[in-house]
Short mmCIF file of C-alpha atoms in Angstrom, two decimals:
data_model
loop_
_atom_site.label_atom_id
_atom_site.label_comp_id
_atom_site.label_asym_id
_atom_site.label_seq_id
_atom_site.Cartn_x
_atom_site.Cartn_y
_atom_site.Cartn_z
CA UNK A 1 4.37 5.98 -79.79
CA UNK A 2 5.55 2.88 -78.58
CA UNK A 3 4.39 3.83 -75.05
CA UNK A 4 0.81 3.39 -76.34
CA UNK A 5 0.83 0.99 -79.33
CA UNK A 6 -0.95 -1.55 -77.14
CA UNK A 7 -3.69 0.39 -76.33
CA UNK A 8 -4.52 2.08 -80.20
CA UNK A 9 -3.09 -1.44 -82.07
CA UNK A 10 -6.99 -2.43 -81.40
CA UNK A 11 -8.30 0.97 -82.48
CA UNK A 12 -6.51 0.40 -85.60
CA UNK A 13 -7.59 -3.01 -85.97
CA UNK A 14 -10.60 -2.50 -85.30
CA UNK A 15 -10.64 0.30 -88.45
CA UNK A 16 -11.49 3.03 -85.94
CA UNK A 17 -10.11 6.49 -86.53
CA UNK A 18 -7.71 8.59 -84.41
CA UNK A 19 -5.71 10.94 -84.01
CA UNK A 20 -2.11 10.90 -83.24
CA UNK A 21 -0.41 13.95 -81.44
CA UNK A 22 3.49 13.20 -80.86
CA UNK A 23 6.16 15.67 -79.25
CA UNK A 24 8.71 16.38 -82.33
CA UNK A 25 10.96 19.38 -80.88
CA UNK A 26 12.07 20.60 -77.44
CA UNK A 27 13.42 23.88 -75.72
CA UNK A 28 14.47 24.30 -72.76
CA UNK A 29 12.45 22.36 -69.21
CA UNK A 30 10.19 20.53 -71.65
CA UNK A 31 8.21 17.47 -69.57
CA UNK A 32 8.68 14.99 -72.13
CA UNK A 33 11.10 14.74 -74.86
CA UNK A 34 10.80 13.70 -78.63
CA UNK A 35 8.62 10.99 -79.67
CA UNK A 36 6.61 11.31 -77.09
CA UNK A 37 3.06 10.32 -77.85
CA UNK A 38 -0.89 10.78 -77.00
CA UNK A 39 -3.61 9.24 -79.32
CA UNK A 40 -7.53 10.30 -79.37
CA UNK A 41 -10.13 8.01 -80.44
CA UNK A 42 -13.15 9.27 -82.42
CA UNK A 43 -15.24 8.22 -79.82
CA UNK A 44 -13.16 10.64 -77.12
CA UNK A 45 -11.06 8.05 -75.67
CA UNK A 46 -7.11 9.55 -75.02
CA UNK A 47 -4.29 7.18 -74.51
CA UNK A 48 -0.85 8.17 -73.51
CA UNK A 49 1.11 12.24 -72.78
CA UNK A 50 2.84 14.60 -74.15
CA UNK A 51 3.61 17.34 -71.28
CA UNK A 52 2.56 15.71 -68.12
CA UNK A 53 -0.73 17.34 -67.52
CA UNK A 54 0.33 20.75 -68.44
CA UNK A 55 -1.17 21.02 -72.10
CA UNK A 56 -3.49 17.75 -72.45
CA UNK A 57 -6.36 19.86 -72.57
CA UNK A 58 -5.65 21.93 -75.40
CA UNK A 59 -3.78 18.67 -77.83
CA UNK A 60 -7.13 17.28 -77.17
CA UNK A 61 -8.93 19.86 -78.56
CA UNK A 62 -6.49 20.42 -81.74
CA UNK A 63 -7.04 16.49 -82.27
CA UNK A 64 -10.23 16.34 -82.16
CA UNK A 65 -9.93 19.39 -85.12
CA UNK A 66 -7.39 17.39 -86.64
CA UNK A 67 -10.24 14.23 -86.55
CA UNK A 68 -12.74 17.02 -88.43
CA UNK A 69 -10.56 18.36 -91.20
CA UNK A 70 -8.35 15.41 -91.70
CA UNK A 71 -5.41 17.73 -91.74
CA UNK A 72 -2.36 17.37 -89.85
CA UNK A 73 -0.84 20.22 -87.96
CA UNK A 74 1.88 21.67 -85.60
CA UNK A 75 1.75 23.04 -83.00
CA UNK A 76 3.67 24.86 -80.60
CA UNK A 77 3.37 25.37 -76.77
CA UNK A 78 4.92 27.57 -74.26
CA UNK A 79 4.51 29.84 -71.30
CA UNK A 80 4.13 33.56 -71.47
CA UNK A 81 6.08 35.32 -68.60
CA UNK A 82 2.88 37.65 -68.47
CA UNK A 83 0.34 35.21 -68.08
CA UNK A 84 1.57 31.67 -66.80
CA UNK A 85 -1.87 30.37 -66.15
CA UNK A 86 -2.66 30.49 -69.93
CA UNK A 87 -2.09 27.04 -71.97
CA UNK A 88 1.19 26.67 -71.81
CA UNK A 89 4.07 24.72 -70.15
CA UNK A 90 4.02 25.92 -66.31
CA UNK A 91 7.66 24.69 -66.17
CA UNK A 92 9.08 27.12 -68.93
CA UNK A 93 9.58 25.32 -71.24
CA UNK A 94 8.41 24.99 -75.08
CA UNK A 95 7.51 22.05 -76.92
CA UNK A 96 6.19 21.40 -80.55
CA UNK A 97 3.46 18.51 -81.19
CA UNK A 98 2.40 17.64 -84.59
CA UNK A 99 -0.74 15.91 -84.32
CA UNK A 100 -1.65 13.71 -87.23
CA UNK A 101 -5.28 12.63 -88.34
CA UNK A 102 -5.26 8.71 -88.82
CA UNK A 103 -7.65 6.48 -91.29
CA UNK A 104 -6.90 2.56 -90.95
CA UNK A 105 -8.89 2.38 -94.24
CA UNK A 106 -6.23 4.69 -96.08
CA UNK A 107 -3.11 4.28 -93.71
CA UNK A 108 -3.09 0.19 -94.45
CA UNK A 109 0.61 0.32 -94.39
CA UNK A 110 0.43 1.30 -90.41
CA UNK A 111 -0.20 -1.99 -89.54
CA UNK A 112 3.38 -3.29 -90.45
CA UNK A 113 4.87 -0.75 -88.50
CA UNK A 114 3.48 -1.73 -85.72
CA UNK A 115 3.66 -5.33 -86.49
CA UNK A 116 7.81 -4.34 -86.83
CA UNK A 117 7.94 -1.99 -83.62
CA UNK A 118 5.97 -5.41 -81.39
CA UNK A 119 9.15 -7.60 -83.02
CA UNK A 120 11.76 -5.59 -81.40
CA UNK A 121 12.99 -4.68 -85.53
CA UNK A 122 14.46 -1.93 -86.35
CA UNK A 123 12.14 0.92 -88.36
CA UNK A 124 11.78 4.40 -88.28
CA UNK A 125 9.31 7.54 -89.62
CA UNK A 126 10.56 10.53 -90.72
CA UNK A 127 7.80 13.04 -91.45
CA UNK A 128 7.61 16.26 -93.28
CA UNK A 129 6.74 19.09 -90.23
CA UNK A 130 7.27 21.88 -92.37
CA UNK A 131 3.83 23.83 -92.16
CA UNK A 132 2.47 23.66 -95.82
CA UNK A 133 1.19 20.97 -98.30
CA UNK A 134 3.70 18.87 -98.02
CA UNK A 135 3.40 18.28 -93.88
CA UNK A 136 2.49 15.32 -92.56
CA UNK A 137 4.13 13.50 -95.89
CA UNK A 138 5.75 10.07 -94.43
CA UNK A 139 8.50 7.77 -95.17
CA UNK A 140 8.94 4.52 -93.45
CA UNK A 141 12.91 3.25 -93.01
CA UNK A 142 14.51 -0.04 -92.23
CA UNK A 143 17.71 -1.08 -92.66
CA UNK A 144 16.76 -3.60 -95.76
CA UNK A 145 14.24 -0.95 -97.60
CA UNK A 146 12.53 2.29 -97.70
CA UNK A 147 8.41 2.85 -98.06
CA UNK A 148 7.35 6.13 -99.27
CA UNK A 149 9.13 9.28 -100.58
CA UNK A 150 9.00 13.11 -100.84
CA UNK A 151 9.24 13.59 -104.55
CA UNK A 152 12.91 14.40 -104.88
CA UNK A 153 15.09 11.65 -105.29
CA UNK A 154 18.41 13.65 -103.43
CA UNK A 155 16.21 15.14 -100.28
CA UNK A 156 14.70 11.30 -100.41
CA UNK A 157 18.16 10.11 -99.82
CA UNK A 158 19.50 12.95 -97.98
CA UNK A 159 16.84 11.74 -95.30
CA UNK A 160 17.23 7.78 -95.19
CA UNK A 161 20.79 8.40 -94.60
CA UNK A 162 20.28 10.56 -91.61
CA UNK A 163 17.15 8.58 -90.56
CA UNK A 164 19.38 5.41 -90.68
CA UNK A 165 21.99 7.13 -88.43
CA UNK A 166 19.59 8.24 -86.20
CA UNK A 167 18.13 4.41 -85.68
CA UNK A 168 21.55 3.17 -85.35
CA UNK A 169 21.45 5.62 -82.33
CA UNK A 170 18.23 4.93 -81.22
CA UNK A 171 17.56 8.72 -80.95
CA UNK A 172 14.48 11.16 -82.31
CA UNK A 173 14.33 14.40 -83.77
CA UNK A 174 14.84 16.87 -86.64
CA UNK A 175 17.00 17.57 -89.37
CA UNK A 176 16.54 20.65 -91.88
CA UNK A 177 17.18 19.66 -95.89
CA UNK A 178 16.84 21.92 -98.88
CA UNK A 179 14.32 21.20 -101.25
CA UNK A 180 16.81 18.76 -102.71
CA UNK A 181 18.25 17.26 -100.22
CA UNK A 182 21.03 20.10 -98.90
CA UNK A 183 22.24 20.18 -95.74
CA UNK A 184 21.88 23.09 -93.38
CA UNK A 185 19.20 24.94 -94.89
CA UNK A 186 15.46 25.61 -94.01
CA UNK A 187 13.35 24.72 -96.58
CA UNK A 188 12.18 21.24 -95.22
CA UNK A 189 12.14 20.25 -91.59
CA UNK A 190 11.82 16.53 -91.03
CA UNK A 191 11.01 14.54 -87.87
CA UNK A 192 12.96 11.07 -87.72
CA UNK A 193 11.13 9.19 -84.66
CA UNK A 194 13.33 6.33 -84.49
CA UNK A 195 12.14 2.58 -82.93
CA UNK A 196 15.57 0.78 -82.14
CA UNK A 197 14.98 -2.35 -80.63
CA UNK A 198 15.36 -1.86 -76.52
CA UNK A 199 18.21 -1.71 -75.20
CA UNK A 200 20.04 -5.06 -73.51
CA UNK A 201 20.75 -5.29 -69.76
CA UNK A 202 22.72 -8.25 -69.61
CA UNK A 203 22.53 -9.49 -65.35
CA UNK A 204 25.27 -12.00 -64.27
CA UNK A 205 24.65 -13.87 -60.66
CA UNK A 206 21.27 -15.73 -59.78
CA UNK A 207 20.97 -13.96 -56.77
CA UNK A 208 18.54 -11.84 -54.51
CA UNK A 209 19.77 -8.93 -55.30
CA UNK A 210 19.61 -9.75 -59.42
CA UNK A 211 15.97 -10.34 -58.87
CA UNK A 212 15.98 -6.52 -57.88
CA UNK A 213 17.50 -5.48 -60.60
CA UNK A 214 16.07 -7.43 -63.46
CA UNK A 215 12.53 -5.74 -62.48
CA UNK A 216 14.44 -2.16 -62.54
CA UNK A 217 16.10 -2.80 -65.72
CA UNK A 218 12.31 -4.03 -67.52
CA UNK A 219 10.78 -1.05 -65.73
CA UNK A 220 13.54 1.57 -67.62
CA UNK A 221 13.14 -0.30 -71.12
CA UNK A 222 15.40 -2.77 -71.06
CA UNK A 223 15.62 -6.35 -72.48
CA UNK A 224 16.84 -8.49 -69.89
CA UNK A 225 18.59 -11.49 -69.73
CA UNK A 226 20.21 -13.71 -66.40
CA UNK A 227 22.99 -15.79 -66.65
CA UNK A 228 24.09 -18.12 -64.30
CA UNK A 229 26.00 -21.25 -64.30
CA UNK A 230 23.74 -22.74 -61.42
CA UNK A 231 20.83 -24.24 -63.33
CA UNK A 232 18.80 -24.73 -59.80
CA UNK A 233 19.36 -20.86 -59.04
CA UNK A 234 18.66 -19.88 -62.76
CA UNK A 235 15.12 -20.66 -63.16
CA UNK A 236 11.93 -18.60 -64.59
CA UNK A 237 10.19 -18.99 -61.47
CA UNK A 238 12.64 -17.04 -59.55
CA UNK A 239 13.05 -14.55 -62.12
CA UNK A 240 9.41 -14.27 -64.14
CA UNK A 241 10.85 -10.53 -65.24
CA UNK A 242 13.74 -11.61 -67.03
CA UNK A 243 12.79 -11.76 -70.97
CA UNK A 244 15.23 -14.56 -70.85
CA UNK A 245 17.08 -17.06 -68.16
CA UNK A 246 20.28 -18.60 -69.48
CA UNK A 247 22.36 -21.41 -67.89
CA UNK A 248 25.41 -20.68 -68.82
CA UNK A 249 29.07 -20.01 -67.56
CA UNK A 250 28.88 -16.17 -67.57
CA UNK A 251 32.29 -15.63 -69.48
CA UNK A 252 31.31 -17.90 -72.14
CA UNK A 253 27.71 -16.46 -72.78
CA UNK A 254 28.83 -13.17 -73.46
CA UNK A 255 31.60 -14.43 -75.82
CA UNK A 256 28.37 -15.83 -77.49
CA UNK A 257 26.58 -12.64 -76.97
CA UNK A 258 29.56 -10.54 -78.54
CA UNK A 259 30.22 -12.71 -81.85
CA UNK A 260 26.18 -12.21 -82.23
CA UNK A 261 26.60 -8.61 -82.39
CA UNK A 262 24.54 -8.14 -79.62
CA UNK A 263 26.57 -5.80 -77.65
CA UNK A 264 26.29 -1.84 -78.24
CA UNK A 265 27.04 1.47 -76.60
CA UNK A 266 23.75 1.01 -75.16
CA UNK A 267 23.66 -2.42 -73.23
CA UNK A 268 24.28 -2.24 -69.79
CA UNK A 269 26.21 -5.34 -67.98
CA UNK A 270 25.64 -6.07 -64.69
CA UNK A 271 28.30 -8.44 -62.83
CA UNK A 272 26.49 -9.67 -59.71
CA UNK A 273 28.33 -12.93 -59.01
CA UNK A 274 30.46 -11.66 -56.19
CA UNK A 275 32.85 -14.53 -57.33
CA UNK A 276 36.17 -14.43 -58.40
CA UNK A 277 36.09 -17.84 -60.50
CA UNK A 278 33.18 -16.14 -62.37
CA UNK A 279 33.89 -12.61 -62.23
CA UNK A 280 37.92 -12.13 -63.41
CA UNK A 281 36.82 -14.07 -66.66
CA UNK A 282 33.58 -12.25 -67.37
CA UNK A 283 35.19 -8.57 -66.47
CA UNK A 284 38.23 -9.56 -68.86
CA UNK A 285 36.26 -10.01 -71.55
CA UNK A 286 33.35 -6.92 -70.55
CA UNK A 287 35.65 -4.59 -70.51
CA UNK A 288 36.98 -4.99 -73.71
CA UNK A 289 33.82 -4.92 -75.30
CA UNK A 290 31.59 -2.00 -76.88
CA UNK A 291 28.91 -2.13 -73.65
CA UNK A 292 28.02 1.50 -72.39
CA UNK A 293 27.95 0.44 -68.87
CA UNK A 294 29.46 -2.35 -66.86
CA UNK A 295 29.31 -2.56 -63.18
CA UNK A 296 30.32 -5.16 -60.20
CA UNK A 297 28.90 -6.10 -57.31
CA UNK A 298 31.40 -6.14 -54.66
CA UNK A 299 33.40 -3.82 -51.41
CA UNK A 300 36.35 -1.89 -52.21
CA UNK A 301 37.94 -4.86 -51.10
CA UNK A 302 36.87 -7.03 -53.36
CA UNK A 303 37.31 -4.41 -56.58
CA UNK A 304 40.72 -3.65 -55.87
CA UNK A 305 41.57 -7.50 -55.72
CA UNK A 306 39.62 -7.44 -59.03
CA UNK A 307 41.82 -4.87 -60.45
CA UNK A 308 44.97 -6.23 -59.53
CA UNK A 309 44.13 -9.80 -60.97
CA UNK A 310 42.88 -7.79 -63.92
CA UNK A 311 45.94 -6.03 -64.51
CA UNK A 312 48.29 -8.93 -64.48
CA UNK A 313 46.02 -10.54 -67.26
CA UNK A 314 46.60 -7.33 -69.67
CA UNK A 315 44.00 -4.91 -69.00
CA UNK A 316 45.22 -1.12 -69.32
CA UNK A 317 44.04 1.33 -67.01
CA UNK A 318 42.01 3.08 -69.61
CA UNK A 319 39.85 -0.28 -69.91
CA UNK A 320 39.68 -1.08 -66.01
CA UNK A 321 38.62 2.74 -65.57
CA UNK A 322 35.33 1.87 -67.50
CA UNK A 323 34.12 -0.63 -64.57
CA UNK A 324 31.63 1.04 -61.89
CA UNK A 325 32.67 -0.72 -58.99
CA UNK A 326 31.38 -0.88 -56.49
CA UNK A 327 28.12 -0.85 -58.25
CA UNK A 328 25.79 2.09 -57.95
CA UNK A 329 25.18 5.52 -56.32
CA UNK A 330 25.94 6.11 -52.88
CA UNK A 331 22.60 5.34 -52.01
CA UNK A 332 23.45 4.15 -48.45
CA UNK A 333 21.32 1.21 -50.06
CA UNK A 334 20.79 -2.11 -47.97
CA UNK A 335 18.10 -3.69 -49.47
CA UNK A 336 18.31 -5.53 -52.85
CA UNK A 337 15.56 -3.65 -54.13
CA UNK A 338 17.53 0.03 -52.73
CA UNK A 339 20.62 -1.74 -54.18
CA UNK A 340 18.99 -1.71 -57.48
CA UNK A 341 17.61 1.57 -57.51
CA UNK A 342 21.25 3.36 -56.68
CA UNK A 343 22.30 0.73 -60.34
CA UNK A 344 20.12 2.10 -61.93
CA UNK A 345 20.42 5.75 -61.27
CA UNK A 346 24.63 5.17 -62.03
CA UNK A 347 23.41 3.68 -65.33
CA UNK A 348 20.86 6.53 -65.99
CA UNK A 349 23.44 9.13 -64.99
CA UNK A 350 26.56 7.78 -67.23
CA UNK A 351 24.09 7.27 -69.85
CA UNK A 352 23.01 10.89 -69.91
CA UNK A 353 27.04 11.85 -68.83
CA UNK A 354 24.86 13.89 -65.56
CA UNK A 355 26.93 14.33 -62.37
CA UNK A 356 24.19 12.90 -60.34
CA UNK A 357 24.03 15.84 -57.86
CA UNK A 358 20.79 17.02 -56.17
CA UNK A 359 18.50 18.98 -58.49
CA UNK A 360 18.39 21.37 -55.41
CA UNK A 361 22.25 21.76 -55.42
CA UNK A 362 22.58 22.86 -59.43
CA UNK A 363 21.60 25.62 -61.68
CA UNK A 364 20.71 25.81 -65.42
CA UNK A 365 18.33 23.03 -67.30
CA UNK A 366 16.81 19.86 -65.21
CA UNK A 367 15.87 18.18 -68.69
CA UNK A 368 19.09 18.77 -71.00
CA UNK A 369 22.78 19.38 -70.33
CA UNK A 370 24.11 19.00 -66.91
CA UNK A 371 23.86 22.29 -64.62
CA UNK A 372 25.95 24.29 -62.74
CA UNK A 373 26.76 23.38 -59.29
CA UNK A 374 25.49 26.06 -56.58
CA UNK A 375 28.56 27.89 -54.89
CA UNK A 376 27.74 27.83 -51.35
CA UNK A 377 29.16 30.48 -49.09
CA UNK A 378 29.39 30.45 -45.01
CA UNK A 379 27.38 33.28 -43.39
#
């Protein structure tokens, strides 16, 4: 949903109903995964996907129904092997969309969540998908407090402890409860859509090539920020992307950064300074950190003079075997803006643990675990 709250925050401001269909389960090639959203408005108007093109039609359809009974329902979608021109996935997949009717006169406390979601705070859903009365039942979760219930005080806090897992993780999907609350049964299925605040991309060096990759790392999600000791290099005007522009000595900002707590396995550090007298003190203290990724601009020269100077200041190997250097995916990149494509498919692909081979050269999945590399035989 957060892909279109700026285009139905008005429809709900403007106390205009809609309907809300989001993808809550996946199987197999699925187009788009969980949390995935489309909205329609009653006046026709559709924001947003769940499939790509491949079953917009029909969600359409069911939310306009949903719009006209008021009741929420699930749905699921496929392809028959028999008929692959019927609605359905074309790409074999399956997907399940629950598509929820919604009233800004009776869903007033919608508003806060998207007030929270716009502030970059921490909240998450978990709704009841289990076909029946109770579907569509809501509970709204932050780390402070809890809005809403399911009636049973143990399935209640069976499901804000897994819901505040899952937004420590920043990941959707759903868990299966008992009626009170037990684990690994049936009874209730619950969808935890989970709005972490983005991600941090952290980008050290005021340089062309940082330009680049600040507008890669805003266009997959991030929040950025560029550091650079050289206030006349560090400005806004040279980098309008960047959320923020810090002047700073690189080292010393993420020291900052750190005892703020504002490091996780999801930030991504980019060292782009391509200068020892910045780099050996920032990398020292990166790579002891908590940061999923953190890469350095540089040749092979330059890294293995890194990782000798590294060494003799403490660093085990385990800890210098974290640093992608030289940056990115052999790309054969040139440009700054190539150079920050091949970043950003290294950080995609150690994000996802892929193996970053051509879909043409593997077997199995393209949307979940990596496949199987095709054995290729002379003849």
């Amino acid at each position: 949903m957060r892909d279109i709250l700026q285009q139905i925050q008005p429809w709900y401001a403007g106390r205009n109903r809609f309907a809300l269909a989001t993808v809550i389960d996946t199987f197999h090639s699925a187009p788009r995964p969980p949390g995935a959203a489309m909205a329609v408005s009653s006046g026709g108007e559709v924001v947003g996907s769940v499939s790509g093109g491949c079953i917009e039609g029909a969600v359409y359809e069911l939310a306009q129904e949903a719009l006209e009974t008021t009741q929420p329902t699930v749905q699921r979608y496929g392809v028959a092997d028999d008929d692959a021109f019927a609605v359905g996935l074309t790409c074999g997949g399956t997907i399940d969309i629950l598509v929820q009717p919604v009233d800004p006169a009776s869903n007033t406390d919608l508003g806060a969540l998207f007030d929270s979601i716009y502030a970059g705070q921490p909240v998450a859903t978990a709704t009841v998908v289990t076909t029946g009365a109770s579907l569509g039942e809501e509970m709204v979760v932050r780390p402070d407090r809890v809005h809403g219930g399911f009636g049973d005080p143990h399935l209640d806090a069976a499901v804000v402890e897994d819901t505040l897992a899952m937004l420590e993780q920043g990941t959707n999907g759903i868990r299966h409860y008992g009626e009170h609350g037990e684990r690994r049964r049936d009874d209730v299925a619950v969808f935890v859509h989970a709005f972490a605040p983005p991600p941090r991309m952290f980008v050290f060096g005021a340089i062309d090539f940082a330009a680049a990759v600040v507008k890669v790392g805003k266009f997959l999600g991030y929040h950025v920020t560029l550091c650079d000791a050289r206030r006349v290099f560090a400005t806004n005007k040279r980098f309008p992307e960047a959320d923020e522009v810090v002047v700073s000595w690189p080292h010393q900002f993420l020291s900052d950064a750190v005892h703020g707590d504002l490091i996780d396995n999801r930030t991504v550090l980019c060292v782009l300074t391509h200068d020892h007298k910045f780099d050996i003190p920032l990398l020292e203290l990166a790579l002891r950190t908590r940061a999923g990724y953190i890469g350095a601009l540089g040749s092979r020269r330059t890294h293995q003079q890194r990782l000798d100077q590294l060494r003799e200041l403490g660093l085990s190997d385990a800890e210098l075997a974290r640093l992608s250097s030289p940056v990115g995916l052999n790309l054969r990149a040139h440009t700054p803006e190539e150079t920050a494509i091949s970043i950003a498919a290294e950080i995609i692909a150690k994000r996802g643990g892929a193996d970053a081979l051509p879909l043409s050269q593997t077997t199995g999945s393209i949307h979940g675990a990596t496949g199987q590399r095709l054995s290729r035989t002379a003849g």
